[in-house]
Amino acid sequence: EADIYQTPRYLVIGTGKKITLECSQTMGHDKMYWYQQDPGMELHLIHYSYGVNSTEKGDLSSESTVSRIRTEHFPLTLESARPSHTSQYLCASSGGSRSYNEQFFGPGTRLTVL
Amino acid sequence: GENVEQHPSTLSVQEGDSAVIKCTYSDSASNYFPWYKQELGKGPQLIIDIRSNVGEKKDQRIAVTLNKTAKHFSLHITETQPEDSAVYFCAASIQTYKYIFGTGTRLKVLA
């Protein structure tokens, strides 16, 4: 069982609100990722980090931003939520000595913007 | 750009039968190919992976095969059980620590 946590699990908010999705891991992994999963199931990388103070945009353009101030914490922020941001957001981490490439996923946050 | 094609998108099998899911990748530099299982309401979980220096890997009822020349890899599940019902994703590494995921296969095992 992977030790990666996401909160909240479900969030329903109105348009224009600022929100932060939390992701934390206790495995000491240096690499962390945010994916957006659409209703058609596809997983799209929107942000990743290879270590503290390192963040990069992923393959899918996103209006969200991320920060990596601590190894274990990789929050994602939407400054002004819109209905088009409605989706499932999955956080993952990798970098353990046992399986360096394997990405461990959190349970996800299902976001609905009204 | 790099992409991973996955087929079929849905698959129904009778309990006890085998299931095969196929993926094709485009980046010849890809060297790591994981398979994930995602159950309803959960994040994807790794079930098996294979590296480019290996042609086949087995773990109980699950096996993965890799054909580097053709850039194909496949997941084989034998003696399927109802608890195998889930969405399965293949992925290919595109840089050392990044993946591109396939589009997913919804597997239903009928009792």
Short mmCIF file of N, CA and C in Angstrom, two decimals, chain A residues 1-2 9-10 31 33 35 37 39-43 45 48 50 57-59 88 90 94 99-108, chain B residues 2 9-10 31-32 34 36 38 41-46 49 51 87 89 93-106:
data_model
loop_
_atom_site.label_atom_id
_atom_site.label_comp_id
_atom_site.label_asym_id
_atom_site.label_seq_id
_atom_site.Cartn_x
_atom_site.Cartn_y
_atom_site.Cartn_z
N GLU A 1 0.85 -1.20 0.00
CA GLU A 1 0.00 0.00 0.00
C GLU A 1 0.89 1.25 0.00
N ALA A 2 0.68 2.12 -0.97
CA ALA A 2 1.50 3.32 -1.09
C ALA A 2 1.07 4.35 -0.07
N ARG A 9 -11.06 14.50 -0.96
CA ARG A 9 -11.36 13.46 -1.93
C ARG A 9 -12.42 13.94 -2.93
N TYR A 10 -13.33 14.75 -2.45
CA TYR A 10 -14.38 15.31 -3.31
C TYR A 10 -14.53 16.78 -2.97
N LYS A 31 10.49 12.68 -6.64
CA LYS A 31 9.71 13.07 -7.82
C LYS A 31 8.22 12.99 -7.51
N TYR A 33 4.11 14.16 -9.18
CA TYR A 33 3.40 14.42 -10.43
C TYR A 33 1.94 14.73 -10.15
N TYR A 35 -1.67 14.51 -12.37
CA TYR A 35 -2.34 14.10 -13.59
C TYR A 35 -3.81 14.55 -13.53
N GLN A 37 -7.45 13.39 -15.00
CA GLN A 37 -8.10 12.23 -15.63
C GLN A 37 -9.49 12.63 -16.06
N PRO A 39 -13.32 12.12 -18.05
CA PRO A 39 -14.33 11.07 -17.96
C PRO A 39 -14.08 9.91 -18.92
N GLY A 40 -13.35 10.17 -19.99
CA GLY A 40 -13.01 9.10 -20.92
C GLY A 40 -11.86 8.25 -20.43
N MET A 41 -11.40 8.48 -19.24
CA MET A 41 -10.39 7.70 -18.53
C MET A 41 -8.95 8.14 -18.75
N GLU A 42 -8.65 8.82 -19.85
CA GLU A 42 -7.25 9.14 -20.14
C GLU A 42 -6.59 9.94 -19.03
N LEU A 43 -5.32 9.63 -18.78
CA LEU A 43 -4.51 10.33 -17.79
C LEU A 43 -3.58 11.30 -18.51
N LEU A 45 -0.61 14.26 -17.93
CA LEU A 45 0.34 14.89 -17.00
C LEU A 45 0.20 16.40 -17.12
N TYR A 48 4.89 18.38 -12.95
CA TYR A 48 5.75 17.43 -12.26
C TYR A 48 6.89 18.18 -11.59
N TYR A 50 10.92 17.32 -9.86
CA TYR A 50 11.99 16.36 -9.62
C TYR A 50 12.70 16.61 -8.29
N LYS A 57 5.89 22.24 -16.17
CA LYS A 57 4.57 21.97 -16.75
C LYS A 57 4.61 20.66 -17.52
N GLY A 58 3.48 19.98 -17.50
CA GLY A 58 3.39 18.70 -18.19
C GLY A 58 2.95 18.85 -19.62
N ASP A 59 2.44 17.74 -20.15
CA ASP A 59 2.09 17.69 -21.57
C ASP A 59 0.76 18.35 -21.87
N GLN A 88 -11.13 14.71 -12.49
CA GLN A 88 -10.46 13.97 -11.42
C GLN A 88 -8.99 14.34 -11.47
N LEU A 90 -5.22 13.41 -10.02
CA LEU A 90 -4.46 12.35 -9.37
C LEU A 90 -3.02 12.81 -9.14
N SER A 94 7.43 9.16 -7.19
CA SER A 94 8.35 8.07 -7.50
C SER A 94 9.73 8.43 -6.97
N SER A 99 12.16 0.51 -6.39
CA SER A 99 11.70 0.52 -7.78
C SER A 99 11.69 1.96 -8.26
N TYR A 100 12.82 2.37 -8.81
CA TYR A 100 13.04 3.78 -9.02
C TYR A 100 12.05 4.40 -10.00
N ASN A 101 11.61 3.62 -11.00
CA ASN A 101 10.72 4.18 -11.99
C ASN A 101 9.25 4.17 -11.59
N GLU A 102 8.88 3.27 -10.66
CA GLU A 102 7.46 3.08 -10.38
C GLU A 102 6.84 4.33 -9.79
N GLN A 103 5.71 4.73 -10.34
CA GLN A 103 4.95 5.84 -9.80
C GLN A 103 3.83 5.29 -8.93
N PHE A 104 3.73 5.83 -7.71
CA PHE A 104 2.68 5.45 -6.78
C PHE A 104 1.63 6.56 -6.79
N PHE A 105 0.38 6.15 -6.93
CA PHE A 105 -0.71 7.13 -7.05
C PHE A 105 -1.50 7.28 -5.76
N GLY A 106 -1.96 8.50 -5.53
CA GLY A 106 -2.91 8.74 -4.47
C GLY A 106 -4.31 8.37 -4.93
N PRO A 107 -5.32 8.50 -4.06
CA PRO A 107 -6.69 8.09 -4.39
C PRO A 107 -7.42 9.08 -5.29
N GLY A 108 -6.88 10.28 -5.46
CA GLY A 108 -7.51 11.25 -6.34
C GLY A 108 -8.42 12.23 -5.63
N GLU B 2 5.16 12.08 -28.82
CA GLU B 2 5.08 10.67 -28.39
C GLU B 2 3.64 10.32 -28.05
N SER B 9 -10.76 -0.67 -26.04
CA SER B 9 -11.17 0.28 -25.01
C SER B 9 -12.09 -0.38 -23.99
N THR B 10 -12.84 -1.39 -24.42
CA THR B 10 -13.63 -2.19 -23.49
C THR B 10 -13.47 -3.65 -23.85
N ASN B 31 12.07 2.79 -22.38
CA ASN B 31 12.72 1.58 -21.89
C ASN B 31 12.05 0.98 -20.66
N TYR B 32 10.91 1.54 -20.27
CA TYR B 32 10.20 1.04 -19.09
C TYR B 32 8.71 1.07 -19.39
N PRO B 34 5.16 0.08 -17.62
CA PRO B 34 4.34 -0.41 -16.51
C PRO B 34 2.88 -0.59 -16.93
N TYR B 36 -0.97 -0.52 -15.09
CA TYR B 36 -1.69 -0.11 -13.89
C TYR B 36 -3.13 -0.60 -13.94
N GLN B 38 -6.88 0.30 -12.24
CA GLN B 38 -7.59 1.32 -11.49
C GLN B 38 -9.00 0.84 -11.17
N GLY B 41 -13.15 4.59 -7.89
CA GLY B 41 -12.93 5.44 -6.72
C GLY B 41 -11.52 5.41 -6.16
N LYS B 42 -10.61 4.76 -6.89
CA LYS B 42 -9.23 4.67 -6.39
C LYS B 42 -8.25 5.18 -7.44
N GLY B 43 -7.02 5.42 -6.99
CA GLY B 43 -5.97 5.76 -7.94
C GLY B 43 -5.41 4.52 -8.60
N PRO B 44 -4.74 4.67 -9.74
CA PRO B 44 -4.13 3.50 -10.41
C PRO B 44 -3.08 2.85 -9.51
N GLN B 45 -2.99 1.52 -9.63
CA GLN B 45 -2.01 0.78 -8.86
C GLN B 45 -1.21 -0.10 -9.81
N LEU B 46 0.12 -0.10 -9.65
CA LEU B 46 0.98 -0.90 -10.52
C LEU B 46 0.72 -2.39 -10.30
N ASP B 49 5.36 -4.66 -14.44
CA ASP B 49 6.11 -3.78 -15.31
C ASP B 49 7.19 -4.60 -16.02
N ARG B 51 11.00 -4.06 -18.39
CA ARG B 51 12.02 -3.17 -18.92
C ARG B 51 12.43 -3.64 -20.31
N VAL B 87 -10.34 -0.81 -14.71
CA VAL B 87 -9.75 -0.16 -15.88
C VAL B 87 -8.24 -0.39 -15.83
N PHE B 89 -4.43 0.42 -17.52
CA PHE B 89 -3.66 1.37 -18.32
C PHE B 89 -2.27 0.83 -18.59
N SER B 93 7.73 4.88 -20.76
CA SER B 93 8.55 6.01 -20.30
C SER B 93 8.95 6.85 -21.51
N ILE B 94 8.90 8.16 -21.35
CA ILE B 94 9.33 9.05 -22.43
C ILE B 94 10.58 9.82 -22.05
N GLN B 95 10.80 10.00 -20.79
CA GLN B 95 12.08 10.44 -20.25
C GLN B 95 12.28 9.54 -19.05
N THR B 96 13.39 9.63 -18.39
CA THR B 96 13.69 8.68 -17.33
C THR B 96 12.57 8.56 -16.30
N TYR B 97 11.94 9.67 -15.96
CA TYR B 97 10.98 9.64 -14.87
C TYR B 97 9.57 10.05 -15.30
N LYS B 98 9.30 10.15 -16.58
CA LYS B 98 7.98 10.52 -17.05
C LYS B 98 7.39 9.39 -17.88
N TYR B 99 6.06 9.28 -17.84
CA TYR B 99 5.35 8.29 -18.65
C TYR B 99 4.40 8.99 -19.60
N ILE B 100 4.06 8.26 -20.67
CA ILE B 100 2.83 8.56 -21.41
C ILE B 100 1.92 7.36 -21.20
N PHE B 101 0.67 7.63 -20.83
CA PHE B 101 -0.28 6.55 -20.58
C PHE B 101 -1.10 6.26 -21.82
N GLY B 102 -1.51 5.00 -21.94
CA GLY B 102 -2.50 4.63 -22.94
C GLY B 102 -3.86 5.14 -22.52
N THR B 103 -4.84 4.94 -23.37
CA THR B 103 -6.18 5.50 -23.16
C THR B 103 -7.05 4.67 -22.25
N GLY B 104 -6.56 3.51 -21.81
CA GLY B 104 -7.30 2.71 -20.85
C GLY B 104 -8.18 1.65 -21.49
N THR B 105 -8.33 0.52 -20.79
CA THR B 105 -9.23 -0.57 -21.21
C THR B 105 -10.11 -0.92 -20.02
N ARG B 106 -11.42 -0.85 -20.25
CA ARG B 106 -12.36 -1.24 -19.19
C ARG B 106 -12.63 -2.72 -19.33
#
